Structures are given as structure tokens and as C-alpha cells.
XYZ file of C-alpha atoms in Angstrom:
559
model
C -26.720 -59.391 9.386
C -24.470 -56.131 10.103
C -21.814 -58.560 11.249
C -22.130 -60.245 7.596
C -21.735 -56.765 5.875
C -19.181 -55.639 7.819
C -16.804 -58.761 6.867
C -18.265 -58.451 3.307
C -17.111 -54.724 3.288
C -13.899 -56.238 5.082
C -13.302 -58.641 2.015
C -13.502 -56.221 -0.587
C -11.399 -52.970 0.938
C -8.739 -55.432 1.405
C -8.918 -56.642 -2.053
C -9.094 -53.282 -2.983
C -6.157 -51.895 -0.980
C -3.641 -55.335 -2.552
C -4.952 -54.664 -5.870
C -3.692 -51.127 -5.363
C -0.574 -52.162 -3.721
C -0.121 -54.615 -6.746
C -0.675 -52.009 -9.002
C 1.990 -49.697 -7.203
C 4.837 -52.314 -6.858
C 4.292 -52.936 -11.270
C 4.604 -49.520 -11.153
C 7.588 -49.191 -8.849
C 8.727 -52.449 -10.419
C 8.765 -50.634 -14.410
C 10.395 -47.473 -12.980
C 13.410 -49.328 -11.622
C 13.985 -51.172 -14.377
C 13.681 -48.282 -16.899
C 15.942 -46.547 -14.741
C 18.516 -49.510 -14.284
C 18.013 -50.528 -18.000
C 18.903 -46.635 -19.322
C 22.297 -46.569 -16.637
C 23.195 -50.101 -18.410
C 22.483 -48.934 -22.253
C 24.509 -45.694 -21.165
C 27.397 -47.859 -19.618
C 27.400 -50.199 -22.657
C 27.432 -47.401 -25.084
C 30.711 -46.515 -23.169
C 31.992 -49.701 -23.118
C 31.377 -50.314 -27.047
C 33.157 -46.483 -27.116
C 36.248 -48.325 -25.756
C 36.014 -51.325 -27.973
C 36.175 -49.183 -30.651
C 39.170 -47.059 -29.707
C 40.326 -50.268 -28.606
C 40.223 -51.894 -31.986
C 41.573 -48.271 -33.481
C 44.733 -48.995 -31.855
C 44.940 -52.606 -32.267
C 44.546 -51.699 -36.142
C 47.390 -48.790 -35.791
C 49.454 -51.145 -34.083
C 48.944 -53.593 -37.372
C 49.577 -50.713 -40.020
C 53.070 -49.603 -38.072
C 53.730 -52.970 -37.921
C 53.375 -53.242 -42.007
C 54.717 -50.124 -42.684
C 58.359 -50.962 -41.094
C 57.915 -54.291 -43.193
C 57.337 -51.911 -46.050
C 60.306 -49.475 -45.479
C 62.557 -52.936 -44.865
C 61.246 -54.196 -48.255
C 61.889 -50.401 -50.098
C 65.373 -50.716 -48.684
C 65.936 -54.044 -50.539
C 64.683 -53.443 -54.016
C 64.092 -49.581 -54.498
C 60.854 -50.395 -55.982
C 58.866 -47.417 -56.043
C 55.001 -48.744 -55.476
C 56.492 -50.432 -52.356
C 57.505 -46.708 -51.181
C 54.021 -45.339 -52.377
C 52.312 -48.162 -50.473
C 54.530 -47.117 -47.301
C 53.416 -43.470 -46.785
C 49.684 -44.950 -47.899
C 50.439 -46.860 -44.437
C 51.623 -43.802 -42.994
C 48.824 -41.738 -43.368
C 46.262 -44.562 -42.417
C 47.973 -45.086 -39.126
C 47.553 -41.079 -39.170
C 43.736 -41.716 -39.471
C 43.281 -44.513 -37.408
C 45.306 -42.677 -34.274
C 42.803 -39.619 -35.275
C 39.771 -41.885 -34.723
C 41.082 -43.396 -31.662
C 41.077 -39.776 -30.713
C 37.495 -39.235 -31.759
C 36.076 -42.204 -29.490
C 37.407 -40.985 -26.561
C 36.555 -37.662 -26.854
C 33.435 -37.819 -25.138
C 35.561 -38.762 -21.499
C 36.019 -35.906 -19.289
C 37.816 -37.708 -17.211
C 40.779 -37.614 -18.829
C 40.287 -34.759 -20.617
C 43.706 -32.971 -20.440
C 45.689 -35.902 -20.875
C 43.589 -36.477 -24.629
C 43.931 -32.731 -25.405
C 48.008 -33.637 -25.069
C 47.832 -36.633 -27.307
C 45.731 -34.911 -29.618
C 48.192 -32.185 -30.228
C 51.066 -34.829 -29.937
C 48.941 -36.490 -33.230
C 48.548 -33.002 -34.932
C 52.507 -32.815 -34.840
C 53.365 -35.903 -35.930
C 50.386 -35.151 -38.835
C 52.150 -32.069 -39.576
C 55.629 -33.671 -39.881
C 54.091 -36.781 -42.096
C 52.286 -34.192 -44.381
C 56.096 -32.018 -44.564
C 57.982 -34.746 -45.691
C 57.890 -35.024 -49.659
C 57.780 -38.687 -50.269
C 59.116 -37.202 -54.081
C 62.262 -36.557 -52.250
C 62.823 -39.950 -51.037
C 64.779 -41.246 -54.298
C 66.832 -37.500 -54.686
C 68.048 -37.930 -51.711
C 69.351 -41.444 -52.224
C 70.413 -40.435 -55.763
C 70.424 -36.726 -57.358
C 70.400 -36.925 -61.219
C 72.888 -34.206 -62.683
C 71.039 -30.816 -63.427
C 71.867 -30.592 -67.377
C 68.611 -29.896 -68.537
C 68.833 -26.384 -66.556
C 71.801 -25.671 -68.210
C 70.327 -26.345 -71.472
C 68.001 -23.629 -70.796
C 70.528 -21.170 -70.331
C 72.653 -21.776 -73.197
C 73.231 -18.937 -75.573
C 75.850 -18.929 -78.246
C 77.578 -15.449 -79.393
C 80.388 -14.657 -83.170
C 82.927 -12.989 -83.011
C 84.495 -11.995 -86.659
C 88.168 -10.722 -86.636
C 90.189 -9.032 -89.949
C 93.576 -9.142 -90.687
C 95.537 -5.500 -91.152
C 96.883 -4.728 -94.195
C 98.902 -1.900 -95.365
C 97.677 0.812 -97.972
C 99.678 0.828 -100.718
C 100.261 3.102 -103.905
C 99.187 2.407 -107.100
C 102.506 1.495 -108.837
C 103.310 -0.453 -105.818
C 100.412 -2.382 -106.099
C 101.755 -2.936 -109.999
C 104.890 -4.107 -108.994
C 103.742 -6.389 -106.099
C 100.827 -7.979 -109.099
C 104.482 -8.337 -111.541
C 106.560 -9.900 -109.114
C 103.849 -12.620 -108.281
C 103.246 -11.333 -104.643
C 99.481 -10.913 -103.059
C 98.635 -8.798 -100.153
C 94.486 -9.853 -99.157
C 92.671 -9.258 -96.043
C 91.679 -12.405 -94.242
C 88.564 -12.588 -91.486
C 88.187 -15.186 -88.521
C 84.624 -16.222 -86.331
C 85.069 -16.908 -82.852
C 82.121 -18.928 -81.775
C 81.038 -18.083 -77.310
C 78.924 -20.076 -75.336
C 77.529 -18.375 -72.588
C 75.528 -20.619 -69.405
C 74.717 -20.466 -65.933
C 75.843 -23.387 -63.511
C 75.228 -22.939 -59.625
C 73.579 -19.978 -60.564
C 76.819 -18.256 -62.050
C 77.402 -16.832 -65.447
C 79.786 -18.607 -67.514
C 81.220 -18.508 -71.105
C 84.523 -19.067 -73.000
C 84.535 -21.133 -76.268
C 82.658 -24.184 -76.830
C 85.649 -26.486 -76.368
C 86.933 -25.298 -73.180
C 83.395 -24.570 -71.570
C 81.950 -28.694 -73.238
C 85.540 -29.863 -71.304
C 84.461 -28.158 -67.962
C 80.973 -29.392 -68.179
C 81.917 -33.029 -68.740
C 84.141 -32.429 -66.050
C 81.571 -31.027 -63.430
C 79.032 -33.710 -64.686
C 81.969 -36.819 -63.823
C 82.578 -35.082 -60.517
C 78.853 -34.630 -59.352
C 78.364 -38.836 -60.090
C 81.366 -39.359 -58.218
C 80.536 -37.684 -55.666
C 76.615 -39.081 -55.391
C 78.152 -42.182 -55.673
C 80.398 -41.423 -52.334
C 77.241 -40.392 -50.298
C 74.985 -43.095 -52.407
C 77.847 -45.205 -50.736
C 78.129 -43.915 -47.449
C 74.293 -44.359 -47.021
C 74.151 -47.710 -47.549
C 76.691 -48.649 -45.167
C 74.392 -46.481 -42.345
C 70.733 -47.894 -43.439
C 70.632 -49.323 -39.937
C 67.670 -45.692 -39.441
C 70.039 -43.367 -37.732
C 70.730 -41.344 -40.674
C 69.132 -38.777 -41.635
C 66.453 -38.177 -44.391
C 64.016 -40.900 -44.739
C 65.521 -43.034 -42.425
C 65.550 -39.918 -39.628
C 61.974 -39.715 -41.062
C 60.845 -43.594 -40.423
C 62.546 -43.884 -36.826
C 60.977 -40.850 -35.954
C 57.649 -42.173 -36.839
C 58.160 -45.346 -35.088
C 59.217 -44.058 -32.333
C 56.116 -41.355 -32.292
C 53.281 -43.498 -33.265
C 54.448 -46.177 -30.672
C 54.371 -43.959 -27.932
C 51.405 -42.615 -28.911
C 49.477 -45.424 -29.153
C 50.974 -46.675 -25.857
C 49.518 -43.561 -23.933
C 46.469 -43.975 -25.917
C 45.896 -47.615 -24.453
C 47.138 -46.663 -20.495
C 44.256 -44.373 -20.814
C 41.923 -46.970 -22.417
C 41.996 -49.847 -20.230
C 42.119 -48.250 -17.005
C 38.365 -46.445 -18.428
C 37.497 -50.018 -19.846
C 37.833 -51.515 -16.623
C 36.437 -49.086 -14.584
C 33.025 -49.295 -17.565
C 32.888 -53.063 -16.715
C 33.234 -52.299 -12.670
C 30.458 -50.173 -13.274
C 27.941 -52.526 -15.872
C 28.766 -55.626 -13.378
C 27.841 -53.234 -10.457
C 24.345 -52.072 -11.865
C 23.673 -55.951 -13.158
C 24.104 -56.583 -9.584
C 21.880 -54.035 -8.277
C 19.158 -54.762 -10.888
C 19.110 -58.540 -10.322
C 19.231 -57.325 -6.462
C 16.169 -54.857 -6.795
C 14.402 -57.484 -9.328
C 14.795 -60.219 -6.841
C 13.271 -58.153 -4.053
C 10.501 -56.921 -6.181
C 9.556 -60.495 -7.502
C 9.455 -61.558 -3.434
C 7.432 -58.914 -3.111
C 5.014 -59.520 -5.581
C 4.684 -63.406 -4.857
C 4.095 -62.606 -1.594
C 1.531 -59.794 -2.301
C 0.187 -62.691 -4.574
C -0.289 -65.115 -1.864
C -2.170 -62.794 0.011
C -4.416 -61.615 -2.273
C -4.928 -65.035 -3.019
C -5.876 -65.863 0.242
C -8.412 -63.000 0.349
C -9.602 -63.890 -3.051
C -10.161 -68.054 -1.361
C -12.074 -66.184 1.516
C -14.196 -64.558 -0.368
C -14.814 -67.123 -2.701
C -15.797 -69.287 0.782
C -17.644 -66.527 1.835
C -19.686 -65.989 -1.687
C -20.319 -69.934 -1.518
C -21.414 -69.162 1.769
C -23.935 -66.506 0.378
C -24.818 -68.797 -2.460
C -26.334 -71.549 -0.212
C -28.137 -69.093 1.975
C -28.974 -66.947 -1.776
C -30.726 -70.552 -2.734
C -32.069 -71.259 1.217
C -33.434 -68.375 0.517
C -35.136 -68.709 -2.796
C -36.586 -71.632 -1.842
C -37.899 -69.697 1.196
C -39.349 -67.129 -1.100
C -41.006 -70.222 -3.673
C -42.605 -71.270 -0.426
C -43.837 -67.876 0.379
C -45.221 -67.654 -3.068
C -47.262 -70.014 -2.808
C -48.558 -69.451 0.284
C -49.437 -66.113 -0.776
C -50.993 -67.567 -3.604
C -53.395 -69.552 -0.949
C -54.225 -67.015 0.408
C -55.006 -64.923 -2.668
C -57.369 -67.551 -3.438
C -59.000 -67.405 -0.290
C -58.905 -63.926 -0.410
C -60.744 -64.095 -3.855
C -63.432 -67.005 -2.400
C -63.478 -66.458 1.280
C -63.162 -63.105 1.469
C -64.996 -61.302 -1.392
C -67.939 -63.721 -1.352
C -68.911 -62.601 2.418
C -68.342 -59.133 1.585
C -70.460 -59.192 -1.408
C -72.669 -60.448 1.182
C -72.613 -58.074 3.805
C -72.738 -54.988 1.241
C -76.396 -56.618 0.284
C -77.776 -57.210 3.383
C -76.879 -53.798 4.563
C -78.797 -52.508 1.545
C -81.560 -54.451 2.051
C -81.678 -53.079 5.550
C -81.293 -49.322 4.522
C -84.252 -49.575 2.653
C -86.112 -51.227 5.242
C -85.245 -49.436 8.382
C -86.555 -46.263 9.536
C -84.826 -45.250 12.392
C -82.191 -42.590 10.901
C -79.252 -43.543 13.255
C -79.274 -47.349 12.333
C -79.720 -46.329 8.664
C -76.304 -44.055 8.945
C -74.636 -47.643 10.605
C -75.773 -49.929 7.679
C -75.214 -47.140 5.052
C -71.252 -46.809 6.731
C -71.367 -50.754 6.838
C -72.295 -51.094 2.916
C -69.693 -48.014 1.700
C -66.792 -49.514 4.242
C -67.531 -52.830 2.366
C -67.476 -52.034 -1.179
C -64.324 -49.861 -0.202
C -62.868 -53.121 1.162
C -64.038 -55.092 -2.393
C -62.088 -52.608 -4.548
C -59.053 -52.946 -2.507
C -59.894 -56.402 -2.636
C -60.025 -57.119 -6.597
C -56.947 -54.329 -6.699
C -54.724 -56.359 -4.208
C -55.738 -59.590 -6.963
C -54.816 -57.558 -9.872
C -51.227 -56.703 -8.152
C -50.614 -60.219 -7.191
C -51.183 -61.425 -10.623
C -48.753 -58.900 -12.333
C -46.323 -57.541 -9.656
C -44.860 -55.246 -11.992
C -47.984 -53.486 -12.599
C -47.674 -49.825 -11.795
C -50.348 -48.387 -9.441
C -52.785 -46.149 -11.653
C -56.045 -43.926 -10.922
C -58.792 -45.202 -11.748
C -61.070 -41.644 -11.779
C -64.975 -41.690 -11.200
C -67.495 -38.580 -10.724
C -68.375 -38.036 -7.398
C -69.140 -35.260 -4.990
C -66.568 -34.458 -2.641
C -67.968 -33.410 0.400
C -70.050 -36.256 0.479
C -67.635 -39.129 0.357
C -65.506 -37.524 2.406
C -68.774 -38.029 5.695
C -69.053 -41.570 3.989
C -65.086 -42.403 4.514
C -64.573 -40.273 8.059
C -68.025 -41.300 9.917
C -66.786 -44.678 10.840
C -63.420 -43.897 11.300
C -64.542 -41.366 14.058
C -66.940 -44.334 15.054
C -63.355 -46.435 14.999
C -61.532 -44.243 17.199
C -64.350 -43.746 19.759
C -64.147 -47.556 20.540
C -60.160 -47.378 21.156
C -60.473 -44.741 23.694
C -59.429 -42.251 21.745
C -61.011 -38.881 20.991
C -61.780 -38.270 17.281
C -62.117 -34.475 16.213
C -62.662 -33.606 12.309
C -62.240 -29.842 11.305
C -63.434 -29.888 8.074
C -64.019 -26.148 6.424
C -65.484 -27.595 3.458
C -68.576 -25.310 2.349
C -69.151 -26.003 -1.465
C -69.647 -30.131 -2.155
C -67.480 -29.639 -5.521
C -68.423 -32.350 -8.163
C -64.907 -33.698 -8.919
C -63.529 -36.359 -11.545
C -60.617 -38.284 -9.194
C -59.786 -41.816 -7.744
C -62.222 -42.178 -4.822
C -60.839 -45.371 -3.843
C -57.518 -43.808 -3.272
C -58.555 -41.290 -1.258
C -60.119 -43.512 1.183
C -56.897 -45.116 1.410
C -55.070 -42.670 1.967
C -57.495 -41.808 5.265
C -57.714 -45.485 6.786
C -53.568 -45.724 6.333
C -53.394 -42.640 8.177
C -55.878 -42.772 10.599
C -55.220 -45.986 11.610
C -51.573 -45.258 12.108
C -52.616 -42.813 14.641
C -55.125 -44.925 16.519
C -52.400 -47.868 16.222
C -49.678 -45.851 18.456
C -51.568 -43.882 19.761
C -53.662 -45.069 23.479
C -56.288 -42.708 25.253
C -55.008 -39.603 23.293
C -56.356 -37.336 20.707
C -56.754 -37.808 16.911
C -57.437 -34.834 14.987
C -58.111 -34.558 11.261
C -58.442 -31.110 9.422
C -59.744 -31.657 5.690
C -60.424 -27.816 3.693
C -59.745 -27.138 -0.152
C -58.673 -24.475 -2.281
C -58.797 -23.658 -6.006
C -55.559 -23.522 -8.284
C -54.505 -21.475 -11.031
C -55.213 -24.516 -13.719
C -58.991 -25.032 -12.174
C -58.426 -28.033 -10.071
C -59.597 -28.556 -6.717
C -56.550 -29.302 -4.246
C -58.051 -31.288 -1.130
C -55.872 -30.501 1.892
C -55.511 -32.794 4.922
C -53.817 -33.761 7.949
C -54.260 -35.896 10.319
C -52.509 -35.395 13.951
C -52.429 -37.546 16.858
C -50.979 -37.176 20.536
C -48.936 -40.434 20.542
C -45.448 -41.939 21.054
C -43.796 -39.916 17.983
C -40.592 -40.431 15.876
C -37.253 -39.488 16.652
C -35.234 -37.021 14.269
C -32.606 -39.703 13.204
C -35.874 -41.808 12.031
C -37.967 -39.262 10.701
C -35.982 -39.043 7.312
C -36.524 -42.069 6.681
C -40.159 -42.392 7.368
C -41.207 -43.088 2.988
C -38.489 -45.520 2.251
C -39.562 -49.064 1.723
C -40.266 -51.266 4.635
C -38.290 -48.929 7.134
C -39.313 -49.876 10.613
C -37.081 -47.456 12.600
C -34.279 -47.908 14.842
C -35.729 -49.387 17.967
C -38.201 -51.194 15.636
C -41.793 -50.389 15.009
C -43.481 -50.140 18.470
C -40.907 -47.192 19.635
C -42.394 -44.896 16.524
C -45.314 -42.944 15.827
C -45.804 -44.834 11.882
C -46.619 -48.460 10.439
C -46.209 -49.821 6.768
C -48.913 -47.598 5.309
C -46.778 -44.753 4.827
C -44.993 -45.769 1.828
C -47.945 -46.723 -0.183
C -49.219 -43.179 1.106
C -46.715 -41.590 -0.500
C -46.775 -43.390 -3.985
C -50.581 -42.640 -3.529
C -50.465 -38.684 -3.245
C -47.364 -38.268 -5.939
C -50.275 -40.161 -8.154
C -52.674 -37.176 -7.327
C -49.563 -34.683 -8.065
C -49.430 -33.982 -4.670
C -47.268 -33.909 -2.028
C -46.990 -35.156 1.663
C -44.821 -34.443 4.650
C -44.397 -35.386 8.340
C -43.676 -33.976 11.573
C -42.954 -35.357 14.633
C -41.247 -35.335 17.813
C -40.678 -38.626 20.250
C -43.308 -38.997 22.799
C -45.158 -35.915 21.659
C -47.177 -36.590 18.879
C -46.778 -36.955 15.271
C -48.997 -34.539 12.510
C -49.279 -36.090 8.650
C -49.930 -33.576 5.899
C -50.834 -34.165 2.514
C -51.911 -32.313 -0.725
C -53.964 -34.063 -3.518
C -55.609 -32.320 -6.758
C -58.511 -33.558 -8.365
C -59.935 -32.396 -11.782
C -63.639 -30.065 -11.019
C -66.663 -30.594 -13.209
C -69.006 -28.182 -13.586
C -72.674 -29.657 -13.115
């Protein structure tokens, strides 16, 4: 049976143990995989970090690209939405190079190189936002500045008299008879006053309209000359807008070219590194799921054993039912012959021993008869008890409480026990310090049990020895009478490992019953006195005697 328990106790610690191992590898299992699955979303995040600056420069590539076909088409047909369009393509490629900046500004690898390229960007920003795309066309072609001559314009008169001498008054006569006339005459002389190349110029209107018109022809001819000269160098050496487009062309392509030898060499290192972890999460998930198969396997082996092993308990689980059915109803047999064979000759013997009591004269033989008839209506209420029990086995024990005098019932139980122990070679003593014969209300029958279990325990181990029971009783605080007993014998004992265990159910000891100073009894001893509020206790020592003490209380009527 131990051998059974052991492998039963076997079964389950070891299903206990792979469930717990299970357990731990899911664990271990989710912790790798959160870890592996965070490096990957962190490596993927980079790598979408370089498709983006990636795509930035593919898309700066595409607006430089449009912007020289844009400055080609400008040169052609000096439209001016196709020059607005180009610096709109200018300053796009601007933005896009500034947010290929902005997705790898998170790498500290290659920190000081960006910081460069950055600053590199910031120039060529600075030198897009300097040049006045207003200035494009007055550099190809400067209109003459009239209108701020115009605004300096101011015109001046000068009035000039003629001299004439004063004459006499009879030479005036004579000059009016001979016809002759001497008048003052007066002449304007209209200035114009301007400023041209920020000098101050005037003279009359004729001369200073001829030098204008002259200036004017000269300026034209000479924008013509450069006008001229330009065209024949549009090949974007010259300077201006063309100095302005190579220079852009030349800056934003090298930019962008150092902006992708830093990109791929990060982008390929980022997919080194996701194809690496891949690999090491496929490698750790492959292990794991080995594991776990294999942990699996055994726990499904342990799991078949078991189940073999609970089949195994089954049939003996229904071997034995069937064992108890058959002991059922052979204690019902002998319930019924306990209730005809038994009680009927009882009955019997308790009436002929009354009949001979009150026949008889001798005293001694009347004490014999009158122990005969109270030991056998003793044995008929344990009798129709035991019936009750068996016919309702969850039926909890009760008291059932009578008047009776102590003292007395207590010489009608202990006379033939001392009578009992006399015959097994034992000697019997009885201290009893019992003076008043208190009228009590209590469970008679129980006490008498509790006496026979306890006696006959002792006379059962113990063999040409001394039994010695000690009854007194003392008055409680409440009123009640507490009856104190024990009974002590000189027999084979109990060891200490055994004596703990003395009231559990069915215990039989180590080395089995005949090695200990107790039988069955004790147990039902027990349940008896915790009925009576009581208590009981044992003492003992192998091979030197054991000493049962108990403590019942029973309810005092006053006569």
C-alpha cells in the first residue's frame, strides 16, 4: 500500500514539476520574442528611416533633373512663368535635401559627416535665397532709366532787356518827326535742370533733349552688345544666372551624392542587422518549439501513466465496492441475528436473573444475579443502540439522560468488572472517594461504556499485572457534578511516536495492535466524554504501563 502511494505521489510531483517547467519555457519563450520582436520593430523603424531619406534624394535627384530642363526651356523662349516655375524647383530641391537631412538625423554614427552636409545645405540655402530671381531679366536686358530723370526735371526763365539810351526831350521830338523809334525789347530763356548718373545737369531744352536722346541711343546700343555677347556664351560659364544655375548643379549634385554614400552603406548595414536577428529569432524559436514538444511528450507520457495507473485504481476502487456491498450485507445478517439471536436470549437471561433475586436468600448469590441482570440490560441498550446506528450511519451519537444515583451505579457497573479481572489473573483495585451518592440527570449507559472500553483494554494487554481504577467527584462553579476517573494498568504500554495518535480512527500503532497498551475502544471513548463536555488524556510508557484519565459532568438534582 505505501509502495502504491509512493508512485502515486511519484506521478503527480512529476506532473507538477513539467507543468512548471512548461509554464517557465512559455514564459522564457514570450520574453525572447518580445525582446527579439522590439530589436526588429527598432531595426525596421531604421530601415523605413533610410527609405525615406532614400526616396528624399531620389525625388531631389528628379526636381534637379527638371529644373535644368526648366532653365534650358527659359533660355529658348524667355517666358517668364517658365523662370518662376524654375526657382519653385529650386527651392523644393532646397526642401527635399533639408528633409533628407531630417531622416538621418537620428544616426550617430555619422554624425560629423551630416553636421558638414547640413551646413554645406544651409550655404547653398543662403545663396538660393540671395539671388533675386527679379534680376534675372535686368541682367539679360536693362530698360533705360528715363522715368528717374523725369523725376528730377525742373525747368527755370530767364528774361533779358535790351539797353537803350536816355534821351532829351526835343530829341525825343525830333527822332518821333523824322519817323525813327527807339523801344526796349525783352527775351525768356527757358533752363532745364536734371540729374543723370547722379550728376546735376542743365543748359536749354534743345541742347540738354539732344544729349538725352543721345545717352538713351547709346545705353540700347550698348545692352544690345552685352545682350549679344551673352547669347553667344549661354553654354553656363557666364556669369549671373547662368554662374547661378551651374553653381547649383554642381552643389546639389554633390550633395546629394554624399548624402547617398552615407545612406546605403547605413541601409545595408540595417538589413545585415534585421536578417541577423530574423536568424536568431527563428534560431531561438526553433529551439524553444523542440523544447516544448519534447517537454510535451513527456508530460504526455506521465499523463498515459497515470491515466494506467488511475484505471488501475478504478478496477481495484470497484473490486473494492463490491467488497464493501458484500460486507454490507453480511453485516446486515448479522444485525438481524443480532436483533433475533441475540436480544431474545438476553431478554431472557435479564428475567430469569430477576426471578432468582427475588427468590434467593443467600446475599452473595443475590449480588451475582443482580450483576448478571444490570450487565444484561447494559448489553440490550448497546444492543438496540448498535441497531439504531446500523440503520442510519449518519446518525450522530446523542445522550440519552435518565435520573439515577451515582454512587450506586457506579458498584452496579465496577462489581463485575473487578469479578472480570479476578478470573484473568489480574489484580483489580478500585479507589473510589465517593462519600455523597449525588442524584444526577446524565447518560448512564454511556458511562458504563466508557468503564468496560477501558477496563477491558487494560485486562486485554495486560497478563498477571495490576489494574487500578480511581473514581472521586467534585462540584463546579455552574452546579454540576464532574465524575473523575482513571483507570491504570501495569501492562505492555505505548511508545511516544504512537501515543499521539492513540484517538484517531482505527489507528492500530506501528508494530500493530499486540505491541501497544490500547484496542479500538478508545476512539469511541473519546467521542463519548467530549459528549459529557469532558475531556480525556493518556499516558504511557512501553512496557511500563499505561494510565487513562477522563473528566465527565453530569447535571445534579436536588431530591
Amino acid at each position: 500500500m505505501l509502495n502504491k502511494i509512493s508512485k502515486r505521489r511519484f506521478f503527480h510531483v512529476a506532473l507538477l514539476a513539467l507543468i512548471i517547467l512548461l509554464q517557465f519555457l512559455v514564459m522564457l519563450f514570450w520574453y525572447l520574442e518580445k525582446r527579439n520582436d522590439d530589436k526588429i520593430v527598432q531595426i525596421k523603424q531604421e530601415i523605413d528611416y533610410l527609405d525615406k531619406a532614400k526616396s528624399y534624394s531620389e525625388q531631389s535627384q528628379s526636381l534637379l533633373l527638371h529644373s535644368q530642363i526648366l532653365y534650358r526651356n527659359y533660355l529658348q523662349n524667355k517666358n517668364d512663368k517658365v523662370l518662376t516655375d524654375y526657382f519653385d524647383t529650386i527651392n523644393a530641391i532646397t526642401q527635399s535635401v533639408e528633409n533628407l537631412n531630417s531622416s538621418l538625423k537620428n544616426n550617430s554614427q555619422n554624425k560629423s559627416k551630416l553636421t558638414d552636409l547640413k551646413n554645406r545645405l544651409n550655404q547653398i540655402a543662403s545663396e538660393v535665397s540671395y539671388f533675386d530671381k527679379n534680376n534675372v531679366g535686368n541682367n539679360l536686358f536693362k530698360k533705360f532709366d528715363y522715368q528717374g530723370i523725369l523725376k528730377t526735371i525742373s525747368l527755370d526763365s530767364i528774361v533779358s532787356r535790351d539797353k537803350v539810351a536816355r534821351k532829351n526831350f526835343f530829341s525825343r521830338l525830333m527822332d518821333a518827326i523824322s519817323g525813327k523809334s527807339s523801344i526796349q525789347k525783352e527775351r525768356i530763356e527757358i533752363i532745364i535742370s536734371y540729374e543723370y548718373h547722379n550728376k546735376l545737369k542743365s543748359g536749354e531744352i534743345k541742347s540738354e533733349l539732344e544729349k538725352i536722346l543721345k545717352d538713351s541711343d547709346q545705353y540700347y546700343r550698348n545692352q544690345l552688345s552685352a545682350l549679344t555677347e551673352s547669347y553667344s556664351k549661354s553654354d553656363g560659364n557666364s556669369s549671373g544666372f547662368y554662374h547661378f544655375n551651374d553653381t547649383m548643379l554642381r552643389s546639389f549634385s554633390n550633395l546629394i551624392a554624399d548624402y547617398n554614400s552615407v545612406i546605403q552603406p547605413l541601409k545595408e548595414e540595417s538589413n545585415t542587422k534585421f536578417n541577423l536577428a530574423t536568424q536568431s529569432q527563428n534560431k531561438h524559436r526553433n529551439y524553444l518549439i523542440f523544447s516544448l514538444t519534447l517537454l510535451m511528450f513527456l508530460l504526455s507520457l506521465v499523463v498515459f501513466r497515470f491515466t494506467l495507473y488511475a484505471f488501475d485504481l478504478e478496477n481495484k476502487l470497484i473490486a473494492s465496492q463490491s467488497q464493501i456491498l458484500k460486507s454490507l450485507e453480511y453485516k446486515n445478517k448479522i444485525m438481524g441475528m443480532i436483533s433475533h439471536e441475540v436480544r431474545s436470549p438476553l431478554n431472557i437471561i435479564s428475567l430469569y436473573s430477576k426471578m432468582v433475586v427475588s427468590k434467593v436468600k443467600d446475599a452473595e448469590m443475590r449480588d451475582v444475579f443482580n450483576s448478571i441482570q444490570h450487565t444484561t440490560s447494559n448489553l440490550l441498550v448497546l444492543t438496540n443502540q448498535i441497531l439504531d446506528y446500523s440503520k442510519n450511519e449518519n446518525r450522530k451519537m446523542v445522550l440519552n439522560q435518565s435520573k439515577f444515583y451515582l454512587k450506586q451505579e457506579l458498584d452496579k457497573i465496577i462489581k463485575p468488572l473487578s469479578k472480570l479481572c479476578s478470573e484473568s489473573d489480574n489484580q483489580f483495585e478500585w479507589e473510589n472517594t465517593i462519600q455523597t451518592d449525588y442524584f444526577v440527570f446524565s447518560d448512564v449507559t454511556k458511562i458504563n461504556q466508557l468503564f468496560y472500553n477501558l477496563v477491558g483494554n487494560a485486562l486485554k494487554f495486560t497478563k498477571k499485572g495490576q489494574i487500578k481504577l480511581t473514581t472521586r467527584t467534585e462540584e463546579n462553579a455552574q452546579g454540576r457534578i464532574n465524575l473523575l476517573v482513571t483507570v491504570a494498568d501495569t501492562g505492555v504500554g505505548i511508545s511516544k511516536d504512537d501515543l499521539k495518535n492513540v484517538f484517531e480512527d482505527y489507528y492500530q500503532g506501528s508494530n500493530g495492535i499486540t505491541s501497544m497498551g490500547i484496542g479500538l475502544g478508545l476512539k469511541l471513548c473519546k467521542e463519548i466524554v467530549d459528549l459529557f463536555d469532558g475531556e480525556i488524556s493518556i499516558v504511557s510508557e512501553l512496557n511500563e504501563g499505561t494510565a487513562v484519565s477522563f473528566r465527565i459532568q453530569m447535571d445534579g438534582i436536588n431530591k
